[in-house]
Amino acid sequence: MNFIQKSLASGQLSGLLADTGFGLRAALAQPHSGAILRALAVLGCGIIGIYLLLPRGVEGGGTKLSRYLGGALATLSLVFLVTFPIPAGESSLVGHSSAILSPLSDQPAVTGWTFYILALISLASAVMMITARNPVYSALWFALVLLGNSGLLMIQKADFLSAATIIVYAGAIVVTFLFVIMLSQPNGAAAYDRRTREPLLSSITGLILAAVLVGTLHYSATHEGWGKMTVGAQRPSAESIAAVAEKSNQFGKISGPHYVAELGKTLFVDHVVSVEIVGLLLLAAVVGAVLIAGHQVERNARQ
Amino acid sequence: MPGSEPVLNNYLIVGALLFTLGTIGFLTRRNLIVMFLCAELMLQGVSLTLVAFGSFHGTWNGQVFSIFSLSLAAAEAGIALALFVVLFKRNHSLDVSIWQDLREPDQPAILDEPVAETPDEQHWPHLTPAGLLPGEPHAPQGHASHHGHARPTLAQAPVATAGGSHGN
């Protein structure tokens, strides 16, 4: 019963859309409306910035101005993610307002600042990547996203994975992208790079998706017992975490001196069938790529 | 372990935002290559989420799944980029709306408003010519008497500069 009431309280946006006059007053009277409106303000600021940054093919004097405005709004939204306080209700665990990216008070200061810097690098580069007018710049911004992401992985003690991200993604995939861009765009920026398809509708879709994801994550992290399947509902106790770790990983703790050796043992003992299947898939991909790209050459040579 | 709760939530939110940005890019962009890059961005967000859950629960499974998604992305990139090369050879364009012939037979075609061609938007890098011209090999002083007269190498510089700027 409590769950139904709370989900009704948080699902007030549909009421707001259905009956504006009464719905707005009712929505503002709800306990979480301030938090929802503030989170929507943070995310909507970024979405409006992305909409202004997206190439829309509108030529004229306002293009450069709207680009600058969009960049400023997106930057502001990224800053708000860290600094803008979202008020928490009485039922929350934290008890005080915290930003969407909550402060890492239990962490050493170096880790916290490193996390914020890397996350902001990652997100800002992602914004620049999806709004760049030149696909070469898109690929390079994606390489910067990968750098930030591999730093985030390294904070989480996933050293091998962060190195593999740099080597495989930034070293192989992005370079292959650059090769294909140079093969297929010999005349520089094309007309279809300067305009997008339905930027307004896509931005609204992105706002809805981001609001649902971030709202659910933020709410479930600050409230106890909201729903059964959320992150914050069933916090595993330290004993259960240790038990799961003991059961699923009999080769040692996750952070040890022989980190890569332990990961390799897990990969090639517990998941050996998956490794074989992935190897087969890579072989099939190589054969398929040779077949697809080589077919044209062979036919041209025969003519 | 309530102390690591905000940490996990931060990583999940960053992963979710990366996924959202990839979705927006995939929905709006027209270039096939940029669309595929946005799909890779979504994979990155999911990978970050998996690793965060894995390190939260103290198991290897999140990292193992991320390694699998990494190799899947590599296979995907190989196939997709080969396809893009073939598609570009066929139509000389990477615009995704060219390929809407592949839609369902009873679907109406999406007609775009005509593209305003603005050739002024293309900015090529401008290089100032310096040094000797490439077509004029620098003859050593000992062989200068072989040609009978010393060639003025700088006199032909404006011609080559004009030819270079007509390249675009």
XYZ file of C-alpha atoms in Angstrom, chain A residues 87-293:
207
model
C 15.786 18.400 -1.882
C 15.187 15.076 -0.243
C 12.030 14.246 1.619
C 11.656 13.032 5.152
C 11.620 9.426 4.015
C 15.029 9.605 2.446
C 18.059 7.968 3.921
C 20.357 10.898 3.431
C 18.045 13.334 5.128
C 19.460 16.382 3.401
C 19.495 17.595 -0.154
C 22.170 16.229 -2.406
C 23.075 16.808 -6.020
C 22.345 14.265 -8.742
C 25.948 13.183 -8.713
C 26.087 12.921 -4.969
C 29.200 13.993 -3.109
C 31.622 11.257 -2.249
C 31.967 12.117 1.388
C 33.126 8.664 2.382
C 35.864 8.601 -0.224
C 39.283 10.177 -0.045
C 39.220 13.595 -1.633
C 41.522 12.623 -4.471
C 39.215 9.829 -5.598
C 36.187 12.088 -5.435
C 37.742 14.862 -7.481
C 39.148 12.377 -9.966
C 35.718 10.871 -10.398
C 34.101 14.257 -11.022
C 36.763 15.349 -13.490
C 36.648 12.096 -15.428
C 32.843 11.975 -15.482
C 32.614 15.559 -16.712
C 35.247 14.881 -19.395
C 33.265 11.850 -20.490
C 29.883 13.572 -20.598
C 31.119 16.794 -22.202
C 32.989 14.845 -24.867
C 29.871 12.788 -25.524
C 27.861 15.998 -26.039
C 30.512 17.332 -28.393
C 30.591 14.008 -30.211
C 26.911 13.873 -31.032
C 26.835 17.520 -32.073
C 30.020 17.746 -34.143
C 29.470 18.697 -37.754
C 32.474 16.806 -39.032
C 32.515 13.017 -38.556
C 36.278 13.121 -38.040
C 35.723 15.374 -35.033
C 33.013 12.994 -33.842
C 35.464 10.104 -33.885
C 38.095 12.138 -32.045
C 35.627 13.260 -29.388
C 34.637 9.623 -29.003
C 38.278 8.817 -28.318
C 38.159 11.405 -25.530
C 34.987 9.781 -24.158
C 36.916 6.517 -24.100
C 39.765 8.127 -22.208
C 37.389 9.435 -19.542
C 35.593 6.112 -19.359
C 38.768 4.128 -18.965
C 39.747 6.431 -16.124
C 36.379 5.741 -14.498
C 36.980 2.021 -14.900
C 40.388 2.366 -13.350
C 38.924 4.051 -10.279
C 36.722 0.987 -9.882
C 39.796 -1.246 -9.872
C 39.077 -2.600 -13.339
C 42.620 -2.035 -14.504
C 42.700 -4.611 -17.257
C 39.409 -3.438 -18.667
C 40.508 0.184 -18.772
C 43.706 -0.770 -20.583
C 41.719 -2.949 -22.965
C 39.303 -0.074 -23.605
C 42.168 2.170 -24.594
C 43.892 -0.462 -26.702
C 40.900 -2.026 -28.412
C 38.507 0.913 -28.655
C 40.725 3.938 -29.024
C 43.565 2.086 -30.673
C 41.711 -0.131 -33.101
C 38.064 0.757 -33.483
C 38.372 4.550 -33.595
C 41.308 4.305 -35.990
C 39.270 2.013 -38.223
C 36.469 4.561 -38.074
C 38.885 7.274 -39.150
C 40.077 5.134 -42.047
C 36.526 4.528 -43.226
C 35.642 8.206 -42.875
C 38.622 9.115 -45.008
C 37.707 6.438 -47.548
C 34.118 7.500 -47.808
C 34.191 11.283 -47.500
C 36.819 12.477 -49.928
C 35.224 15.891 -50.397
C 35.059 17.002 -46.791
C 31.885 17.749 -44.882
C 28.752 16.652 -46.678
C 25.378 18.363 -46.651
C 23.817 15.622 -44.551
C 26.307 16.260 -41.766
C 25.050 19.802 -41.384
C 21.450 18.927 -40.645
C 19.836 16.375 -38.409
C 16.659 14.419 -38.540
C 13.918 15.710 -36.193
C 16.214 17.286 -33.588
C 13.354 18.548 -31.405
C 11.572 15.216 -31.139
C 14.818 13.392 -30.474
C 15.784 15.853 -27.770
C 12.419 15.395 -26.082
C 12.852 11.626 -26.281
C 16.270 11.974 -24.725
C 14.865 14.176 -21.967
C 12.204 11.606 -21.132
C 14.707 8.759 -21.134
C 17.215 10.673 -19.016
C 14.520 11.830 -16.583
C 13.204 8.313 -16.065
C 16.640 6.752 -15.657
C 18.177 9.452 -13.486
C 15.015 9.936 -11.454
C 14.704 6.254 -10.710
C 18.373 5.932 -9.807
C 18.431 9.035 -7.645
C 15.191 8.218 -5.886
C 16.053 4.602 -5.234
C 19.484 5.484 -3.938
C 18.124 7.943 -1.404
C 15.024 6.053 -0.291
C 14.695 2.761 1.466
C 12.307 0.100 0.308
C 10.869 1.716 -2.784
C 9.844 -1.191 -4.946
C 11.402 -4.581 -4.975
C 13.681 -4.461 -7.987
C 15.465 -1.161 -7.583
C 19.011 -0.492 -6.618
C 18.349 0.992 -3.247
C 15.578 -1.364 -2.209
C 17.691 -4.360 -1.465
C 21.007 -3.193 -0.343
C 23.076 -6.282 0.123
C 24.630 -6.449 3.506
C 28.350 -6.750 3.836
C 27.977 -10.395 4.850
C 25.926 -11.288 1.786
C 28.353 -9.475 -0.472
C 31.180 -11.421 1.078
C 29.232 -14.658 0.713
C 28.457 -14.006 -2.957
C 32.028 -13.054 -3.593
C 33.194 -16.201 -1.867
C 30.851 -18.387 -3.862
C 31.306 -16.872 -7.290
C 34.966 -16.123 -7.051
C 36.960 -18.802 -5.386
C 40.214 -17.478 -6.695
C 40.687 -14.466 -4.514
C 39.412 -11.006 -3.795
C 38.734 -8.554 -6.554
C 41.567 -6.248 -5.690
C 44.743 -8.123 -5.161
C 48.304 -8.059 -6.308
C 47.631 -10.695 -8.967
C 44.674 -8.873 -10.421
C 44.985 -9.828 -14.085
C 45.830 -13.414 -13.219
C 42.657 -13.677 -11.148
C 40.579 -12.117 -13.876
C 42.080 -14.497 -16.415
C 41.305 -17.464 -14.176
C 37.697 -16.336 -13.853
C 37.451 -15.715 -17.575
C 38.963 -19.006 -18.665
C 37.532 -21.266 -15.981
C 34.070 -19.987 -15.153
C 33.267 -18.489 -18.524
C 35.295 -20.632 -20.874
C 32.347 -21.583 -23.079
C 31.441 -17.923 -23.526
C 35.041 -17.149 -24.458
C 34.943 -19.881 -27.105
C 31.645 -18.554 -28.458
C 32.983 -15.004 -28.604
C 36.072 -16.258 -30.409
C 33.863 -18.009 -32.944
C 31.862 -14.812 -33.325
C 35.010 -12.802 -33.987
C 36.088 -15.329 -36.597
C 32.680 -15.103 -38.257
C 32.911 -11.305 -38.187
C 36.327 -11.336 -39.826
C 35.174 -13.729 -42.532
C 32.018 -11.697 -43.065
C 33.891 -8.415 -43.279
C 36.310 -9.837 -45.833
C 33.426 -11.262 -47.813
C 31.389 -8.047 -47.750
C 34.185 -5.626 -48.510
